[in-house]
Short mmCIF file of C-alpha atoms (C1' of nucleotides) in Angstrom, two decimals:
data_model
loop_
_atom_site.label_atom_id
_atom_site.label_comp_id
_atom_site.label_asym_id
_atom_site.label_seq_id
_atom_site.Cartn_x
_atom_site.Cartn_y
_atom_site.Cartn_z
CA MET A 1 21.55 8.67 21.89
CA THR A 2 21.93 12.43 21.85
CA HIS A 3 21.49 13.34 18.19
CA HIS A 4 19.82 12.19 15.01
CA ALA A 5 21.80 12.10 11.77
CA LYS A 6 19.97 15.02 10.28
CA GLU A 7 20.46 17.22 13.35
CA ILE A 8 24.20 16.75 13.10
CA LYS A 9 24.28 17.54 9.39
CA ASP A 10 21.98 20.55 9.79
CA ASN A 11 23.93 21.96 12.74
CA PHE A 12 27.46 21.04 11.81
CA GLY A 13 28.75 24.52 12.53
CA GLU A 14 27.76 24.37 16.20
CA LEU A 15 28.46 20.69 16.71
CA GLU A 16 31.88 20.37 15.09
CA GLY A 17 34.38 19.06 17.62
CA ARG A 18 31.71 18.15 20.14
CA GLU A 19 30.93 14.66 21.35
CA VAL A 20 27.66 13.03 20.32
CA ASN A 21 25.99 9.66 20.65
CA ILE A 22 24.27 8.31 17.59
CA ALA A 23 22.40 5.07 17.10
CA GLY A 24 20.90 3.28 14.16
CA ARG A 25 21.29 0.57 11.60
CA ALA A 26 24.54 0.03 9.71
CA MET A 27 23.54 0.36 6.05
CA GLN A 28 26.93 0.43 4.36
CA MET A 29 30.41 -0.38 5.47
CA ARG A 30 33.74 0.41 3.81
CA GLN A 31 36.70 -1.20 5.46
CA MET A 32 40.20 -0.06 4.55
CA GLY A 33 42.29 -2.04 6.98
CA GLY A 34 42.95 0.25 9.89
CA ILE A 35 40.02 2.52 9.13
CA THR A 36 36.36 1.79 8.58
CA PHE A 37 33.48 3.93 7.38
CA ILE A 38 30.01 2.88 8.47
CA ASP A 39 26.85 4.65 7.34
CA ILE A 40 24.48 4.69 10.27
CA GLN A 41 20.80 5.18 9.44
CA ASP A 42 18.23 6.45 11.90
CA LYS A 43 14.75 7.71 11.17
CA SER A 44 16.06 11.12 10.12
CA GLY A 45 18.51 9.75 7.55
CA LYS A 46 22.10 8.55 7.38
CA ILE A 47 25.38 9.79 8.73
CA GLN A 48 28.83 8.37 8.27
CA SER A 49 30.88 7.28 11.21
CA LEU A 50 34.63 7.25 10.74
CA ILE A 51 36.38 4.63 12.77
CA ARG A 52 40.13 4.43 13.27
CA ASN A 53 41.16 1.23 14.95
CA ASN A 54 43.93 2.87 16.96
CA GLU A 55 41.44 5.26 18.57
CA LEU A 56 39.19 2.51 19.89
CA ASP A 57 39.22 0.65 23.17
CA GLU A 58 39.48 -3.12 23.06
CA ARG A 59 35.81 -3.77 23.51
CA SER A 60 34.82 -1.45 20.65
CA LEU A 61 37.39 -3.09 18.43
CA LEU A 62 35.78 -6.44 19.14
CA VAL A 63 32.38 -5.01 18.25
CA LEU A 64 33.78 -3.58 15.02
CA THR A 65 35.33 -6.82 13.85
CA ASN A 66 32.07 -8.66 14.50
CA SER A 67 29.72 -6.12 13.02
CA SER A 68 28.12 -6.31 9.61
CA ILE A 69 25.59 -4.46 7.50
CA GLY A 70 22.20 -4.55 9.13
CA ASP A 71 23.35 -4.44 12.74
CA ASN A 72 22.04 -1.79 15.10
CA LEU A 73 25.04 0.11 16.37
CA GLY A 74 25.59 2.87 18.86
CA VAL A 75 28.51 5.21 18.19
CA ARG A 76 29.96 7.73 20.62
CA GLY A 77 32.32 10.12 18.95
CA ILE A 78 33.33 13.56 17.81
CA VAL A 79 31.54 15.49 15.05
CA MET A 80 34.03 16.12 12.25
CA LYS A 81 34.58 16.06 8.52
CA SER A 82 36.45 13.39 6.60
CA LYS A 83 39.21 14.29 4.16
CA ARG A 84 36.65 14.19 1.36
CA GLY A 85 34.45 16.63 3.27
CA GLU A 86 31.77 14.24 4.47
CA ILE A 87 30.26 15.17 7.82
CA SER A 88 31.09 12.26 10.10
CA VAL A 89 31.21 11.08 13.65
CA GLY A 90 34.79 10.15 14.56
CA ALA A 91 34.21 7.10 16.73
CA ARG A 92 35.58 6.73 20.24
CA GLU A 93 33.31 3.88 21.26
CA ILE A 94 31.09 1.46 19.35
CA THR A 95 28.31 -0.56 20.93
CA MET A 96 26.42 -3.47 19.42
CA LEU A 97 22.76 -2.68 20.13
CA SER A 98 21.35 -5.61 18.22
CA LYS A 99 22.83 -8.07 15.77
CA THR A 100 21.05 -8.98 12.56
CA LEU A 101 20.84 -12.67 11.77
CA ARG A 102 19.73 -12.01 8.19
CA THR A 103 21.24 -10.16 5.31
CA LEU A 104 19.72 -6.93 4.11
CA PRO A 105 18.62 -6.38 0.52
CA ASN A 106 21.46 -5.08 -1.62
CA LYS A 107 22.53 -1.53 -1.18
CA TRP A 108 21.76 0.06 -4.50
CA GLN A 109 18.75 -1.70 -5.95
CA GLY A 110 17.30 -2.11 -2.47
CA LEU A 111 13.95 -3.82 -2.10
CA THR A 112 11.72 -3.09 -5.09
CA ASP A 113 9.49 -6.14 -5.39
CA THR A 114 6.02 -4.82 -4.55
CA GLU A 115 4.86 -7.97 -2.87
CA ALA A 116 7.95 -8.17 -0.69
CA ARG A 117 7.64 -4.49 0.22
CA TYR A 118 4.10 -4.98 1.53
CA ARG A 119 4.65 -8.35 3.16
CA TYR A 120 7.91 -7.35 4.84
CA ARG A 121 7.16 -3.71 5.61
CA HIS A 122 10.03 -3.61 8.13
CA LEU A 123 12.45 -4.22 5.25
CA ASP A 124 10.64 -1.67 3.10
CA LEU A 125 11.04 0.95 5.84
CA MET A 126 14.72 0.11 6.26
CA MET A 127 15.56 0.21 2.58
CA ASN A 128 13.16 2.89 1.36
CA GLN A 129 13.17 5.69 3.86
CA GLU A 130 10.73 7.80 1.85
CA VAL A 131 8.03 5.26 2.79
CA LEU A 132 8.08 6.58 6.32
CA LYS A 133 7.47 10.09 4.97
CA THR A 134 4.19 8.91 3.48
CA PHE A 135 3.06 7.61 6.83
CA GLU A 136 4.16 10.77 8.54
CA ILE A 137 1.89 12.65 6.15
CA ARG A 138 -0.92 10.25 6.96
CA SER A 139 -0.39 10.81 10.67
CA LYS A 140 -0.32 14.56 10.25
CA PHE A 141 -3.49 14.55 8.19
CA MET A 142 -5.34 12.55 10.83
CA ARG A 143 -4.02 14.89 13.49
CA HIS A 144 -5.17 17.86 11.45
CA VAL A 145 -8.70 16.51 11.01
CA ARG A 146 -8.90 15.83 14.74
CA ASP A 147 -7.61 19.32 15.53
CA THR A 148 -10.16 20.86 13.19
CA LEU A 149 -13.01 18.99 14.86
CA ASP A 150 -11.69 19.54 18.38
CA SER A 151 -11.54 23.25 17.71
CA ARG A 152 -15.26 23.11 16.94
CA GLY A 153 -15.84 21.72 20.42
CA ALA A 154 -16.48 18.16 19.30
CA ILE A 155 -15.73 15.11 21.43
CA GLU A 156 -14.10 11.98 20.07
CA VAL A 157 -16.06 8.82 20.76
CA GLU A 158 -15.86 5.10 20.07
CA THR A 159 -18.80 3.02 18.90
CA PRO A 160 -19.13 -0.70 18.23
CA ILE A 161 -17.07 -2.24 15.47
CA LEU A 162 -18.93 -5.51 15.99
CA GLN A 163 -22.54 -4.79 15.19
CA ASP A 164 -25.80 -6.75 15.21
CA VAL A 165 -27.32 -4.72 12.44
CA TYR A 166 -24.96 -3.00 10.03
CA GLY A 167 -25.90 0.18 8.24
CA GLY A 168 -25.00 3.70 7.28
CA ALA A 169 -23.74 2.77 3.81
CA LYS A 170 -24.33 0.46 0.92
CA ALA A 171 -21.86 -2.40 1.11
CA LYS A 172 -21.48 -6.11 1.69
CA PRO A 173 -20.39 -6.73 5.28
CA PHE A 174 -17.91 -9.15 6.82
CA LYS A 175 -19.79 -11.75 8.83
CA THR A 176 -18.57 -13.14 12.08
CA THR A 177 -19.86 -15.15 15.02
CA TYR A 178 -19.96 -14.39 18.72
CA HIS A 179 -19.74 -17.72 20.50
CA THR A 180 -20.66 -16.51 23.97
CA LEU A 181 -24.06 -15.33 22.77
CA ASP A 182 -25.17 -18.66 21.28
CA ASP A 183 -23.10 -18.24 18.12
CA LYS A 184 -24.93 -15.04 17.34
CA GLN A 185 -24.31 -13.65 13.86
CA MET A 186 -22.54 -10.30 14.00
CA PHE A 187 -21.05 -7.98 11.41
CA LEU A 188 -17.98 -5.80 11.20
CA ARG A 189 -19.25 -2.28 10.71
CA ILE A 190 -19.48 -0.80 7.24
CA SER A 191 -19.99 2.61 8.85
CA ASP A 192 -20.49 4.13 12.29
CA GLU A 193 -23.10 6.61 11.12
CA LEU A 194 -26.19 5.27 12.85
CA TYR A 195 -24.49 5.06 16.24
CA LEU A 196 -23.14 8.59 16.03
CA LYS A 197 -26.61 9.86 15.15
CA ARG A 198 -27.99 8.23 18.28
CA LEU A 199 -25.50 10.31 20.25
CA ILE A 200 -26.76 13.42 18.48
CA ILE A 201 -30.32 12.47 19.43
CA GLY A 202 -29.10 12.11 23.00
CA GLY A 203 -27.82 15.69 22.99
CA ALA A 204 -24.08 15.28 22.41
CA GLU A 205 -24.31 17.93 19.66
CA ARG A 206 -20.84 17.48 18.20
CA VAL A 207 -19.24 14.03 17.98
CA TYR A 208 -16.70 12.33 15.80
CA GLU A 209 -15.02 8.97 15.55
CA VAL A 210 -11.92 7.74 13.78
CA SER A 211 -13.59 4.78 12.20
CA LYS A 212 -12.00 1.74 10.64
CA ASP A 213 -14.76 0.45 8.39
CA PHE A 214 -14.91 -2.94 6.70
CA ARG A 215 -16.49 -3.69 3.37
CA ASN A 216 -16.41 -7.15 1.89
CA GLU A 217 -15.37 -6.13 -1.57
CA ASP A 218 -12.47 -6.44 -3.95
CA ALA A 219 -9.41 -4.33 -3.43
CA ASP A 220 -8.01 -2.12 -6.17
CA THR A 221 -5.84 0.96 -6.37
CA THR A 222 -8.40 3.15 -4.57
CA HIS A 223 -10.25 0.60 -2.43
CA ASN A 224 -9.19 -1.57 0.47
CA PRO A 225 -11.55 -3.88 2.35
CA GLU A 226 -10.69 -2.09 5.55
CA PHE A 227 -10.27 1.64 5.38
CA THR A 228 -10.30 4.61 7.68
CA GLN A 229 -12.60 7.57 7.75
CA ILE A 230 -13.41 10.16 10.32
CA GLU A 231 -17.14 10.66 10.63
CA TYR A 232 -18.35 13.85 12.25
CA TYR A 233 -21.86 14.98 13.20
CA GLU A 234 -22.82 18.49 14.16
CA ALA A 235 -26.29 19.42 15.41
CA TYR A 236 -27.93 22.62 14.26
CA SER A 237 -25.82 22.80 11.10
CA ASP A 238 -26.32 21.78 7.50
CA TYR A 239 -24.10 20.58 4.68
CA GLU A 240 -23.20 24.12 3.61
CA THR A 241 -21.34 24.48 6.91
CA PHE A 242 -19.14 21.55 6.03
CA MET A 243 -18.21 22.83 2.59
CA GLY A 244 -16.60 25.80 4.27
CA MET A 245 -15.01 23.58 6.90
CA MET A 246 -13.51 21.28 4.29
CA GLU A 247 -12.13 24.14 2.23
CA GLU A 248 -10.41 25.58 5.27
CA MET A 249 -9.22 22.21 6.51
CA MET A 250 -7.64 21.18 3.22
CA ARG A 251 -6.20 24.64 2.66
CA SER A 252 -4.55 24.86 6.06
CA PHE A 253 -3.26 21.30 5.86
CA ALA A 254 -1.55 21.90 2.54
CA LEU A 255 -0.11 25.18 3.74
CA ASN A 256 1.07 23.92 7.15
CA THR A 257 2.53 20.70 5.82
CA PHE A 258 4.01 21.74 2.49
CA GLY A 259 4.14 25.50 2.72
CA THR A 260 2.07 25.85 -0.43
CA LEU A 261 -1.48 25.42 -1.68
CA LYS A 262 -0.35 23.91 -4.96
CA ILE A 263 0.50 20.23 -4.61
CA GLU A 264 1.85 18.10 -7.43
CA TYR A 265 -0.17 14.95 -7.95
CA GLN A 266 0.67 12.60 -10.81
CA GLY A 267 2.21 15.32 -12.90
CA GLU A 268 -0.64 17.78 -12.38
CA ILE A 269 -0.89 20.67 -9.98
CA VAL A 270 -3.74 20.38 -7.49
CA ASP A 271 -4.63 23.79 -6.12
CA PHE A 272 -6.20 23.93 -2.67
CA THR A 273 -7.01 27.61 -2.84
CA PRO A 274 -10.65 28.16 -1.79
CA PRO A 275 -13.31 28.35 -2.96
CA PHE A 276 -13.32 24.85 -4.44
CA ALA A 277 -15.21 24.17 -7.67
CA ARG A 278 -18.88 23.22 -7.36
CA MET A 279 -20.28 20.66 -9.75
CA TYR A 280 -24.06 20.33 -9.81
CA TRP A 281 -23.80 16.94 -11.33
CA VAL A 282 -27.41 16.15 -12.16
CA ASP A 283 -27.56 19.35 -14.20
CA GLU A 284 -24.16 18.62 -15.68
CA LEU A 285 -25.23 15.15 -16.79
CA ARG A 286 -28.43 16.51 -18.33
CA ARG A 287 -26.33 18.93 -20.32
CA ILE A 288 -24.01 16.17 -21.57
CA ILE A 289 -26.37 13.27 -22.33
CA GLY A 290 -29.76 14.96 -22.21
CA VAL A 291 -31.15 12.80 -19.43
CA ASP A 292 -32.46 14.07 -16.12
CA ILE A 293 -31.54 11.41 -13.61
CA SER A 294 -33.19 13.10 -10.65
CA SER A 295 -36.19 10.86 -11.11
CA LEU A 296 -35.74 7.55 -12.82
CA SER A 297 -38.07 4.58 -12.94
CA ASP A 298 -36.57 1.11 -13.02
CA GLU A 299 -37.56 0.84 -16.69
CA GLU A 300 -35.90 4.13 -17.62
CA ALA A 301 -32.78 3.14 -15.73
CA ALA A 302 -32.60 -0.15 -17.59
CA LYS A 303 -33.04 1.68 -20.88
CA ILE A 304 -30.13 4.03 -20.08
CA ASN A 305 -28.01 1.06 -19.05
CA ASP A 306 -28.45 -0.23 -22.61
CA SER A 307 -28.20 3.04 -24.54
CA GLU A 308 -25.13 4.20 -22.61
CA GLN A 309 -23.63 0.71 -22.65
CA LEU A 310 -23.06 0.72 -18.91
CA GLY A 311 -23.23 -3.08 -18.69
CA LEU A 312 -24.68 -3.19 -15.18
CA LYS A 313 -26.02 -6.45 -13.81
CA HIS A 314 -28.59 -4.64 -11.66
CA PRO A 315 -29.44 -1.52 -13.67
CA ASP A 316 -31.47 0.14 -10.92
CA PRO A 317 -31.60 3.95 -10.79
CA TYR A 318 -28.96 4.15 -8.06
CA HIS A 319 -26.32 2.19 -9.91
CA VAL A 320 -27.13 3.75 -13.27
CA ALA A 321 -26.76 7.27 -11.89
CA ASP A 322 -23.60 6.34 -10.04
CA THR A 323 -22.05 4.79 -13.14
CA LEU A 324 -23.00 7.75 -15.33
CA PHE A 325 -21.13 9.98 -12.93
CA ASP A 326 -18.06 7.80 -13.16
CA LYS A 327 -18.26 7.69 -16.93
CA TYR A 328 -18.78 11.38 -17.65
CA LEU A 329 -17.82 13.48 -14.65
CA LYS A 330 -15.34 11.77 -12.34
CA GLY A 331 -12.51 12.52 -14.75
CA LYS A 332 -13.08 16.24 -14.26
CA THR A 333 -12.40 16.19 -10.54
CA MET A 334 -8.62 16.39 -10.35
CA GLN A 335 -8.94 19.78 -8.66
CA PRO A 336 -10.79 19.91 -5.31
CA THR A 337 -14.42 19.80 -6.37
CA PHE A 338 -17.68 19.68 -4.46
CA VAL A 339 -20.04 17.36 -6.29
CA LEU A 340 -23.47 18.61 -5.29
CA ASP A 341 -27.16 17.87 -5.21
CA PHE A 342 -27.63 14.15 -5.44
CA PRO A 343 -30.88 12.57 -6.60
CA ALA A 344 -32.93 11.95 -3.46
CA TYR A 345 -33.27 8.24 -4.24
CA MET A 346 -29.51 7.80 -3.86
CA CYS A 347 -29.56 9.12 -0.32
CA PRO A 348 -31.73 7.16 2.09
CA LEU A 349 -30.29 8.92 5.15
CA THR A 350 -30.28 12.44 3.79
CA LYS A 351 -32.59 15.41 4.10
CA ILE A 352 -34.47 16.42 0.96
CA LYS A 353 -33.25 19.66 -0.54
CA ARG A 354 -35.25 22.66 0.48
CA GLY A 355 -37.25 23.74 -2.59
CA ASN A 356 -36.56 20.62 -4.65
CA PRO A 357 -37.99 17.32 -3.42
CA LEU A 358 -36.14 15.29 -6.06
CA ARG A 359 -32.71 16.24 -4.77
CA ALA A 360 -30.92 15.66 -1.48
CA GLU A 361 -28.75 18.06 0.52
CA ARG A 362 -25.55 16.18 -0.01
CA PHE A 363 -22.09 16.81 -1.38
CA GLU A 364 -19.06 14.70 -2.02
CA LEU A 365 -15.65 16.30 -2.12
CA TYR A 366 -13.38 14.98 -4.86
CA VAL A 367 -9.64 15.49 -5.14
CA GLY A 368 -7.35 13.74 -7.60
CA ARG A 369 -10.43 12.14 -9.19
CA MET A 370 -11.18 10.35 -5.94
CA GLU A 371 -13.99 10.81 -3.48
CA VAL A 372 -12.40 12.02 -0.26
CA ALA A 373 -15.42 13.20 1.73
CA ASN A 374 -19.15 12.60 1.76
CA SER A 375 -21.47 14.92 3.59
CA TYR A 376 -25.13 15.67 3.99
CA SER A 377 -27.80 17.38 5.95
CA GLU A 378 -29.05 14.42 7.90
CA LEU A 379 -32.52 13.08 7.48
CA THR A 380 -34.25 13.64 10.81
CA ASP A 381 -37.82 12.70 9.96
CA PRO A 382 -38.51 9.24 11.43
CA VAL A 383 -41.59 8.69 9.29
CA TYR A 384 -39.72 9.36 6.06
CA GLN A 385 -36.70 7.43 7.37
CA ARG A 386 -38.92 4.40 7.92
CA LYS A 387 -40.12 4.65 4.34
CA MET A 388 -36.53 4.78 3.08
CA PHE A 389 -35.65 1.67 5.11
CA GLU A 390 -38.66 -0.09 3.63
CA ASP A 391 -37.53 0.86 0.12
CA GLN A 392 -34.09 -0.54 0.85
CA GLU A 393 -35.59 -3.70 2.20
CA ARG A 394 -37.35 -4.11 -1.15
CA GLU A 395 -34.04 -3.57 -3.01
CA ARG A 396 -32.50 -6.22 -0.79
CA LYS A 397 -35.19 -8.69 -1.67
CA LYS A 398 -34.69 -7.88 -5.35
CA GLY A 399 -31.11 -9.05 -4.95
CA ASP A 400 -29.11 -5.93 -4.07
CA GLU A 401 -26.66 -7.48 -1.63
CA GLU A 402 -25.35 -4.08 -0.67
CA ALA A 403 -28.61 -2.66 0.63
CA PRO A 404 -28.39 -2.58 4.43
CA PRO A 405 -31.07 -4.20 6.58
CA PHE A 406 -33.93 -2.51 8.40
CA ASP A 407 -32.69 -0.93 11.64
CA GLU A 408 -35.62 -0.73 14.03
CA GLU A 409 -33.50 0.35 17.00
CA PHE A 410 -32.14 3.31 15.12
CA LEU A 411 -35.65 4.32 14.05
CA ASP A 412 -36.79 3.98 17.63
CA ALA A 413 -34.12 6.48 18.70
CA MET A 414 -35.01 8.84 15.91
CA GLU A 415 -38.65 8.85 16.96
CA TYR A 416 -37.60 10.77 20.07
CA GLY A 417 -36.80 13.69 17.78
CA MET A 418 -33.42 14.34 16.17
CA PRO A 419 -32.23 17.93 15.86
CA PRO A 420 -31.27 19.21 12.42
CA THR A 421 -27.76 17.88 11.92
CA ALA A 422 -24.99 17.89 9.37
CA GLY A 423 -22.83 14.81 8.96
CA ILE A 424 -19.61 14.13 7.10
CA GLY A 425 -17.26 11.24 6.48
CA ILE A 426 -13.71 12.30 5.75
CA SER A 427 -11.46 9.70 4.14
CA ILE A 428 -7.97 9.31 5.50
CA ASP A 429 -6.47 6.95 2.95
CA ARG A 430 -7.21 8.85 -0.23
CA PRO A 431 -6.19 12.35 0.85
CA THR A 432 -2.97 10.75 2.04
CA MET A 433 -2.49 9.38 -1.49
CA VAL A 434 -2.88 12.87 -2.94
CA PHE A 435 -0.59 14.50 -0.41
CA SER A 436 2.09 11.84 -0.80
CA ASN A 437 1.69 11.54 -4.59
CA GLN A 438 0.80 7.85 -4.56
CA THR A 439 -1.48 6.07 -7.04
CA SER A 440 -2.16 2.96 -4.98
CA ILE A 441 -4.01 2.85 -1.67
CA LYS A 442 -1.63 0.07 -0.63
CA GLU A 443 1.13 2.66 -0.47
CA VAL A 444 -0.69 4.51 2.31
CA ILE A 445 -1.66 1.40 4.30
CA LEU A 446 1.20 -0.07 6.31
CA PHE A 447 0.01 -3.65 6.07
CA PRO A 448 -2.29 -4.09 3.11
CA PRO A 449 -4.12 -7.41 3.09
CA MET A 450 -2.19 -10.17 1.34
CA LYS A 451 -3.23 -13.72 0.61
CA SER A 452 -1.48 -16.16 2.86
CA LEU A 453 1.48 -18.01 1.51
CA PRO A 454 1.21 -21.79 1.54
CA PRO A 455 3.01 -23.32 4.55
CA ASP A 456 5.65 -24.96 2.34
CA GLY A 457 6.69 -21.54 1.08
CA SER A 458 5.62 -22.14 -2.51
"C1'" G B 1 -15.32 -12.22 -11.73
"C1'" G B 2 -12.58 -11.27 -17.12
"C1'" G B 3 -7.82 -10.10 -19.80
"C1'" C B 4 -2.45 -9.41 -20.00
"C1'" C B 5 2.38 -9.94 -17.63
"C1'" C B 6 5.45 -12.03 -13.82
"C1'" G B 7 7.69 -15.78 -9.83
"C1'" U B 8 15.61 -18.35 -10.87
"C1'" A B 9 20.81 -17.30 -4.41
"C1'" G B 10 19.07 -12.92 1.34
"C1'" C B 11 18.41 -8.59 -2.57
"C1'" U B 12 18.57 -6.80 -7.97
"C1'" C B 13 18.67 -9.53 -12.34
"C1'" A B 14 20.72 -12.78 -16.73
"C1'" G B 15 19.81 -17.73 -18.73
"C1'" U B 16 14.45 -20.60 -21.18
"C1'" U B 17 14.39 -18.89 -28.41
"C1'" C B 18 15.95 -24.38 -30.43
"C1'" G B 19 15.29 -29.43 -23.46
"C1'" G B 20 21.40 -31.82 -21.78
"C1'" U B 21 20.57 -31.25 -13.60
"C1'" A B 22 22.33 -23.10 -13.17
"C1'" G B 23 25.22 -17.61 -13.80
"C1'" A B 24 26.49 -12.11 -12.51
"C1'" G B 25 26.66 -7.97 -9.10
"C1'" C B 26 25.71 -6.75 -4.08
"C1'" A B 27 25.40 -9.14 0.78
"C1'" U B 28 27.95 -13.02 3.80
"C1'" C B 29 32.85 -15.68 5.17
"C1'" U B 30 38.63 -15.66 4.67
"C1'" G B 31 43.07 -12.74 3.46
"C1'" G B 32 45.25 -7.69 2.04
"C1'" C B 33 44.85 -2.36 2.51
"C1'" U B 34 44.62 3.97 7.98
"C1'" U B 35 40.06 9.08 4.51
"C1'" U B 36 36.18 5.82 1.89
"C1'" U B 37 31.28 7.10 -0.10
"C1'" A B 38 28.33 1.58 -5.50
"C1'" A B 39 35.93 1.87 -2.15
"C1'" C B 40 39.39 -1.65 -4.29
"C1'" C B 41 42.21 -6.59 -4.98
"C1'" A B 42 42.31 -12.17 -4.31
"C1'" G B 43 39.66 -16.56 -2.78
"C1'" G B 44 35.35 -19.29 -0.61
"C1'" U B 45 30.10 -20.33 0.99
"C1'" G B 46 25.22 -19.95 -0.76
"C1'" G B 47 19.83 -22.53 -5.43
"C1'" U B 48 14.07 -28.76 -4.06
"C1'" C B 49 14.86 -22.42 -10.78
"C1'" G B 50 6.80 -20.70 -6.89
"C1'" U B 51 4.04 -25.90 -6.07
"C1'" G B 52 2.11 -30.40 -8.19
"C1'" G B 53 1.41 -33.41 -12.42
"C1'" G B 54 2.38 -34.68 -17.73
"C1'" U B 55 5.60 -35.39 -22.25
"C1'" U B 56 10.80 -37.11 -22.63
"C1'" C B 57 16.47 -41.23 -22.02
"C1'" G B 58 16.67 -36.34 -19.68
"C1'" A B 59 12.58 -30.41 -17.84
"C1'" U B 60 14.48 -24.07 -14.82
"C1'" U B 61 13.25 -24.47 -20.29
"C1'" C B 62 7.69 -27.66 -23.56
"C1'" C B 63 2.24 -28.86 -21.93
"C1'" C B 64 -1.69 -28.85 -17.96
"C1'" A B 65 -3.44 -27.55 -13.19
"C1'" C B 66 -2.71 -24.89 -8.81
"C1'" U B 67 -0.57 -20.86 -5.96
"C1'" G B 68 1.29 -15.84 -4.93
"C1'" G B 69 2.03 -10.85 -7.01
"C1'" G B 70 1.50 -6.57 -10.52
"C1'" C B 71 -1.27 -3.81 -14.24
"C1'" C B 72 -5.91 -3.01 -16.97
"C1'" C B 73 -11.33 -3.80 -17.04
"C1'" G B 74 -16.11 -4.74 -14.22
"C1'" C B 75 -18.46 -3.34 -8.88
"C1'" C B 76 -18.02 -0.52 -3.76
"C1'" A B 77 -15.12 5.26 -0.63
#
RNA sequence: GGGCCCGUAGCUCAGUUCGGUAGAGCAUCUGGCUUUUAACCAGGUGGUCGUGGGUUCGAUUCCCACUGGGCCCGCCA
């Protein structure tokens, strides 16, 4: 193969009359007796090959008569235009690269059934070439985050996905067993945070990991039980550093990838021009509903749950505050927005805000009304950290299944002294949704989880 | 977990109102055609109508259960 379809179309002037080799899948075929037109599709697009029987050798003729839509064909021929002006490859030789045993979806409706598209992603990619574009964007975004962090002198690391003690987030874990160690109970990680912090304690200073995390929860249009984020920790920095980093990272990605800072998402223009909006959400909520959520007792939280009709099963301060945000403020975050200054009780791993002990030094970046990054000045005080773990342990016992267990090993490491550090988790899935204008996370995950079909095919 | 909608040929869809063992286009196969682009013309192949049960002389159609999917709501990024 010497050329992709798009190269030939883009450089027709230079290539006209020259011999090329193309390869790809036959997507359409128009046979007129002594002449056949086959549209060959490669990853760059489609190009027509024009085949005159009397210009083929015997072997190619045999291939032609036995070929059908869906076959992978190689065509050697001359770049030319057909009588109707279509840029074509005038075939001299045709090779069967692989024969399809199944028929492709029809040529103009294609494959539209959502279930079939996700289950048979190979067919989706064949029939809907724009799908690949989405995953190219995803790849580029990941590359861009890595480049950004590499340029700060960070090293990429890998930490355990199978963990004894899960932590670093609030979520129900997947449970699993390790037979070799006496059927020991282990968990798929919900976060890699606590391991990365141990590296910071050890002196690594700047580390990140591309982390597939697993949370045993329902899927919807913005959540998948396994998802990808890049967590990054930087010693001797605080969360302010990362606001600047995120602004620059999102700005340069939009500009490099799309040549503009204004991206269309769901009919609205999302503008990545820094500085991004800053929403001090506790203050904002107080303005809207007259309640200061920065300190809430369990009783007050329960009262708000009723008066605001939140309908929470466990109306503890954390969930009440979180739900109030969703109800009143999330809708205002279509544009890139830093949501700032969380109540301290929502952030068991975060440093208390300097000058205000009720707030934590934490921001979440929202784009397209979705959280795409979560960052804070890390809590480094082992005594206070122990207290936060104890609080969580109490929540657990009260029935909060999402509260992570006490992590004595992590505390042990922290007691050696952890330098002031900023941490951030950058989502991969959701920014990809924004940049590829998708409303479902399944559109940015190649193989979204599907229930298994019964063996009889019903 | 709750609500609504959906599952008929490889694909995209009719048909089900009011029960009488299935249709179209594309694909595939055969024949014709040397500049088509949803090529065209003629003919053929292809279906346990998601699965199981019930009602009935008879069920793709009506009833029940199950299963898979989509959307909305509730909860987590």
